[in-house]
PDB file of C-alpha atoms in Angstrom:
ATOM      1  CA  MET A   1       0.000   0.000   0.000  1.00  0.00           C
ATOM      2  CA  THR A   2       1.052   3.601  -0.527  1.00  0.00           C
ATOM      3  CA  GLN A   3       1.447   6.362   2.020  1.00  0.00           C
ATOM      4  CA  GLU A   4      -2.330   6.738   1.841  1.00  0.00           C
ATOM      5  CA  ARG A   5      -3.010   3.194   2.961  1.00  0.00           C
ATOM      6  CA  GLY A   6      -5.874   4.384   5.188  1.00  0.00           C
ATOM      7  CA  VAL A   7      -7.712   5.820   2.181  1.00  0.00           C
ATOM      8  CA  GLU A   8      -6.978   2.682   0.161  1.00  0.00           C
ATOM      9  CA  ALA A   9      -8.203   0.459   2.994  1.00  0.00           C
ATOM     10  CA  LEU A  10     -11.394   2.514   3.274  1.00  0.00           C
ATOM     11  CA  ARG A  11     -11.991   2.093  -0.449  1.00  0.00           C
ATOM     12  CA  GLU A  12     -11.326  -1.646  -0.248  1.00  0.00           C
ATOM     13  CA  SER A  13     -13.656  -2.042   2.753  1.00  0.00           C
ATOM     14  CA  GLY A  14     -16.702  -1.138   0.672  1.00  0.00           C
ATOM     15  CA  LEU A  15     -17.808   1.397   3.301  1.00  0.00           C
ATOM     16  CA  ALA A  16     -19.513   4.363   1.636  1.00  0.00           C
ATOM     17  CA  HIS A  17     -17.377   7.387   2.480  1.00  0.00           C
ATOM     18  CA  GLU A  18     -16.369  10.852   1.382  1.00  0.00           C
ATOM     19  CA  ILE A  19     -12.699  11.762   1.753  1.00  0.00           C
ATOM     20  CA  VAL A  20     -12.118  15.262   3.115  1.00  0.00           C
ATOM     21  CA  ARG A  21      -8.688  16.883   2.848  1.00  0.00           C
ATOM     22  CA  HIS A  22      -7.821  19.988   4.833  1.00  0.00           C
ATOM     23  CA  PRO A  23      -4.815  21.958   6.109  1.00  0.00           C
ATOM     24  CA  PRO A  24      -3.318  21.102   9.509  1.00  0.00           C
ATOM     25  CA  VAL A  25      -5.537  21.852  12.510  1.00  0.00           C
ATOM     26  CA  ASN A  26      -4.707  22.512  16.145  1.00  0.00           C
ATOM     27  CA  SER A  27      -7.952  21.785  17.976  1.00  0.00           C
ATOM     28  CA  LEU A  28     -11.124  19.732  17.913  1.00  0.00           C
ATOM     29  CA  GLU A  29     -13.094  22.813  16.888  1.00  0.00           C
ATOM     30  CA  GLU A  30     -10.757  23.485  13.959  1.00  0.00           C
ATOM     31  CA  ALA A  31     -10.941  19.833  12.883  1.00  0.00           C
ATOM     32  CA  ALA A  32     -14.742  19.883  13.015  1.00  0.00           C
ATOM     33  CA  ALA A  33     -14.943  23.111  11.001  1.00  0.00           C
ATOM     34  CA  ALA A  34     -12.473  21.818   8.400  1.00  0.00           C
ATOM     35  CA  ARG A  35     -14.458  18.599   8.056  1.00  0.00           C
ATOM     36  CA  GLY A  36     -17.867  20.285   8.024  1.00  0.00           C
ATOM     37  CA  VAL A  37     -19.224  18.454  11.079  1.00  0.00           C
ATOM     38  CA  GLU A  38     -19.995  19.183  14.720  1.00  0.00           C
ATOM     39  CA  PRO A  39     -17.198  18.464  17.227  1.00  0.00           C
ATOM     40  CA  ALA A  40     -19.133  15.469  18.610  1.00  0.00           C
ATOM     41  CA  ALA A  41     -19.066  13.893  15.134  1.00  0.00           C
ATOM     42  CA  VAL A  42     -15.252  13.950  14.916  1.00  0.00           C
ATOM     43  CA  ILE A  43     -14.286  10.424  15.934  1.00  0.00           C
ATOM     44  CA  LYS A  44     -10.963   9.958  17.712  1.00  0.00           C
ATOM     45  CA  THR A  45      -9.342   6.538  17.337  1.00  0.00           C
ATOM     46  CA  ILE A  46      -7.541   5.795  20.601  1.00  0.00           C
ATOM     47  CA  VAL A  47      -5.167   2.832  20.966  1.00  0.00           C
ATOM     48  CA  VAL A  48      -5.499   1.079  24.318  1.00  0.00           C
ATOM     49  CA  ARG A  49      -3.165  -1.596  25.652  1.00  0.00           C
ATOM     50  CA  ARG A  50      -4.849  -4.553  27.363  1.00  0.00           C
ATOM     51  CA  ALA A  51      -1.723  -6.685  27.887  1.00  0.00           C
ATOM     52  CA  ASP A  52       1.643  -7.374  26.284  1.00  0.00           C
ATOM     53  CA  ASP A  53       1.123  -7.272  22.516  1.00  0.00           C
ATOM     54  CA  ASP A  54      -2.657  -6.959  22.968  1.00  0.00           C
ATOM     55  CA  TYR A  55      -4.285  -3.707  21.921  1.00  0.00           C
ATOM     56  CA  VAL A  56      -7.696  -2.407  20.888  1.00  0.00           C
ATOM     57  CA  PHE A  57      -8.916   0.610  18.962  1.00  0.00           C
ATOM     58  CA  VAL A  58     -11.509   2.666  20.842  1.00  0.00           C
ATOM     59  CA  LEU A  59     -13.674   5.028  18.777  1.00  0.00           C
ATOM     60  CA  VAL A  60     -14.475   8.091  20.877  1.00  0.00           C
ATOM     61  CA  PRO A  61     -16.679  11.053  19.876  1.00  0.00           C
ATOM     62  CA  GLY A  62     -14.632  14.252  19.807  1.00  0.00           C
ATOM     63  CA  ASP A  63     -16.472  15.909  22.679  1.00  0.00           C
ATOM     64  CA  ARG A  64     -16.009  12.919  25.001  1.00  0.00           C
ATOM     65  CA  THR A  65     -13.198  11.064  26.748  1.00  0.00           C
ATOM     66  CA  ILE A  66     -12.604   7.403  27.536  1.00  0.00           C
ATOM     67  CA  ALA A  67     -14.270   6.369  30.792  1.00  0.00           C
ATOM     68  CA  TRP A  68     -11.549   4.061  32.073  1.00  0.00           C
ATOM     69  CA  PRO A  69     -13.747   2.337  34.713  1.00  0.00           C
ATOM     70  CA  LYS A  70     -16.363   1.531  32.037  1.00  0.00           C
ATOM     71  CA  LEU A  71     -13.719   0.206  29.651  1.00  0.00           C
ATOM     72  CA  ARG A  72     -12.078  -1.922  32.367  1.00  0.00           C
ATOM     73  CA  THR A  73     -15.482  -3.359  33.267  1.00  0.00           C
ATOM     74  CA  LEU A  74     -16.177  -4.161  29.609  1.00  0.00           C
ATOM     75  CA  PHE A  75     -12.934  -6.151  29.393  1.00  0.00           C
ATOM     76  CA  GLY A  76     -13.142  -7.577  32.907  1.00  0.00           C
ATOM     77  CA  VAL A  77      -9.671  -6.300  33.784  1.00  0.00           C
ATOM     78  CA  LYS A  78      -8.203  -4.116  36.505  1.00  0.00           C
ATOM     79  CA  ARG A  79      -5.686  -2.290  34.348  1.00  0.00           C
ATOM     80  CA  LEU A  80      -5.578  -0.734  30.891  1.00  0.00           C
ATOM     81  CA  SER A  81      -3.167   1.852  29.544  1.00  0.00           C
ATOM     82  CA  MET A  82      -2.363   4.014  26.575  1.00  0.00           C
ATOM     83  CA  PRO A  83       0.910   3.193  24.837  1.00  0.00           C
ATOM     84  CA  ASP A  84       3.520   5.863  24.273  1.00  0.00           C
ATOM     85  CA  ALA A  85       3.704   7.449  20.819  1.00  0.00           C
ATOM     86  CA  GLU A  86       6.446   5.125  19.559  1.00  0.00           C
ATOM     87  CA  THR A  87       4.609   1.971  20.653  1.00  0.00           C
ATOM     88  CA  ALA A  88       1.343   3.265  19.183  1.00  0.00           C
ATOM     89  CA  ARG A  89       3.126   3.767  15.854  1.00  0.00           C
ATOM     90  CA  ASP A  90       4.722   0.320  16.072  1.00  0.00           C
ATOM     91  CA  VAL A  91       1.412  -1.478  16.708  1.00  0.00           C
ATOM     92  CA  THR A  92      -0.727   0.493  14.227  1.00  0.00           C
ATOM     93  CA  GLY A  93       1.644   1.798  11.569  1.00  0.00           C
ATOM     94  CA  TYR A  94       0.337   5.317  12.175  1.00  0.00           C
ATOM     95  CA  GLU A  95       1.574   8.363  14.076  1.00  0.00           C
ATOM     96  CA  ARG A  96      -0.596   9.788  16.835  1.00  0.00           C
ATOM     97  CA  GLY A  97      -3.097  12.131  15.274  1.00  0.00           C
ATOM     98  CA  THR A  98      -3.444   9.905  12.197  1.00  0.00           C
ATOM     99  CA  ILE A  99      -4.398   6.563  13.798  1.00  0.00           C
ATOM    100  CA  THR A 100      -7.328   4.742  12.232  1.00  0.00           C
ATOM    101  CA  PRO A 101      -8.389   1.092  12.135  1.00  0.00           C
ATOM    102  CA  PHE A 102      -8.370   1.311   8.324  1.00  0.00           C
ATOM    103  CA  GLY A 103      -5.051   0.121   6.944  1.00  0.00           C
ATOM    104  CA  ALA A 104      -3.477  -0.417  10.359  1.00  0.00           C
ATOM    105  CA  THR A 105      -0.594  -2.873  10.351  1.00  0.00           C
ATOM    106  CA  ARG A 106      -2.599  -5.190  12.615  1.00  0.00           C
ATOM    107  CA  ALA A 107      -6.353  -5.649  12.742  1.00  0.00           C
ATOM    108  CA  TRP A 108      -6.875  -5.015  16.445  1.00  0.00           C
ATOM    109  CA  PRO A 109     -10.427  -5.365  17.818  1.00  0.00           C
ATOM    110  CA  VAL A 110     -12.521  -2.194  17.707  1.00  0.00           C
ATOM    111  CA  ILE A 111     -14.710  -0.831  20.488  1.00  0.00           C
ATOM    112  CA  ALA A 112     -17.079   1.951  19.439  1.00  0.00           C
ATOM    113  CA  ASP A 113     -18.719   4.209  21.961  1.00  0.00           C
ATOM    114  CA  GLU A 114     -22.486   3.924  21.561  1.00  0.00           C
ATOM    115  CA  ARG A 115     -22.680   7.597  20.565  1.00  0.00           C
ATOM    116  CA  VAL A 116     -21.027   6.768  17.228  1.00  0.00           C
ATOM    117  CA  LEU A 117     -24.316   5.187  16.146  1.00  0.00           C
ATOM    118  CA  GLY A 118     -27.222   6.991  14.511  1.00  0.00           C
ATOM    119  CA  ARG A 119     -25.252   9.864  13.024  1.00  0.00           C
ATOM    120  CA  THR A 120     -22.852  10.884  10.300  1.00  0.00           C
ATOM    121  CA  VAL A 121     -19.294  10.929  11.651  1.00  0.00           C
ATOM    122  CA  SER A 122     -15.814  11.889  10.511  1.00  0.00           C
ATOM    123  CA  ILE A 123     -12.940   9.491  11.186  1.00  0.00           C
ATOM    124  CA  GLY A 124      -9.264   9.967  10.435  1.00  0.00           C
ATOM    125  CA  ALA A 125      -7.988   8.283   7.290  1.00  0.00           C
ATOM    126  CA  GLY A 126      -4.376   7.649   8.234  1.00  0.00           C
ATOM    127  CA  ALA A 127      -2.662  10.943   7.394  1.00  0.00           C
ATOM    128  CA  PHE A 128      -2.667  14.462   8.806  1.00  0.00           C
ATOM    129  CA  GLY A 129      -5.412  16.502   7.126  1.00  0.00           C
ATOM    130  CA  VAL A 130      -7.206  13.477   5.654  1.00  0.00           C
ATOM    131  CA  SER A 131     -10.503  12.175   7.026  1.00  0.00           C
ATOM    132  CA  ALA A 132     -13.523  10.211   5.890  1.00  0.00           C
ATOM    133  CA  THR A 133     -17.137  11.185   6.440  1.00  0.00           C
ATOM    134  CA  VAL A 134     -19.203   8.036   6.971  1.00  0.00           C
ATOM    135  CA  ASP A 135     -22.440   6.754   8.456  1.00  0.00           C
ATOM    136  CA  GLY A 136     -21.717   5.751  12.057  1.00  0.00           C
ATOM    137  CA  ASP A 137     -23.849   2.604  11.895  1.00  0.00           C
ATOM    138  CA  ASP A 138     -22.104   1.471   8.714  1.00  0.00           C
ATOM    139  CA  LEU A 139     -18.706   2.258  10.257  1.00  0.00           C
ATOM    140  CA  VAL A 140     -19.447   0.024  13.246  1.00  0.00           C
ATOM    141  CA  LYS A 141     -20.699  -2.769  10.998  1.00  0.00           C
ATOM    142  CA  THR A 142     -17.724  -2.556   8.611  1.00  0.00           C
ATOM    143  CA  LEU A 143     -15.229  -2.674  11.487  1.00  0.00           C
ATOM    144  CA  ASP A 144     -17.197  -5.420  13.283  1.00  0.00           C
ATOM    145  CA  ALA A 145     -16.932  -3.171  16.322  1.00  0.00           C
ATOM    146  CA  THR A 146     -18.265  -3.955  19.765  1.00  0.00           C
ATOM    147  CA  VAL A 147     -20.613  -1.124  20.756  1.00  0.00           C
ATOM    148  CA  ALA A 148     -20.710  -0.031  24.392  1.00  0.00           C
ATOM    149  CA  ASP A 149     -20.988   3.020  26.625  1.00  0.00           C
ATOM    150  CA  VAL A 150     -17.264   3.626  27.204  1.00  0.00           C
ATOM    151  CA  THR A 151     -17.013   7.427  27.429  1.00  0.00           C
ATOM    152  CA  ASP A 152     -17.808  10.330  29.726  1.00  0.00           C
TER     153      ASP A 152
END
């Protein structure tokens, strides 16, 4: 795959999407404006470490944060963590700020916060300034994501 493997993987997935390209942004509000969506519709893909060499992608609406107690309960574990930037790049193939399940070097399980459903959302497409506008329900289905209330 090329440098735009996220876009290629989106295309190959069959998920209906619109690619949006924009200049660099410095905040959630700027990202939402550049993508033409509300901040809550900007989906952050967070990499979470469950154990050695065991990670998941968590899809989090832009206006929310991971609720660690909820996520630990979902997995039935006492400890979860976020990897450092280098480890995140090693396990996904993407730099922080560009991470997406699409085209990642490993197909880690995906957890989608329940607020992703029932709306149009914008998810990163693997490069700075590149995103995809998609139907949240279709996104969850395409990624075979587990849907749960995992944010505050």
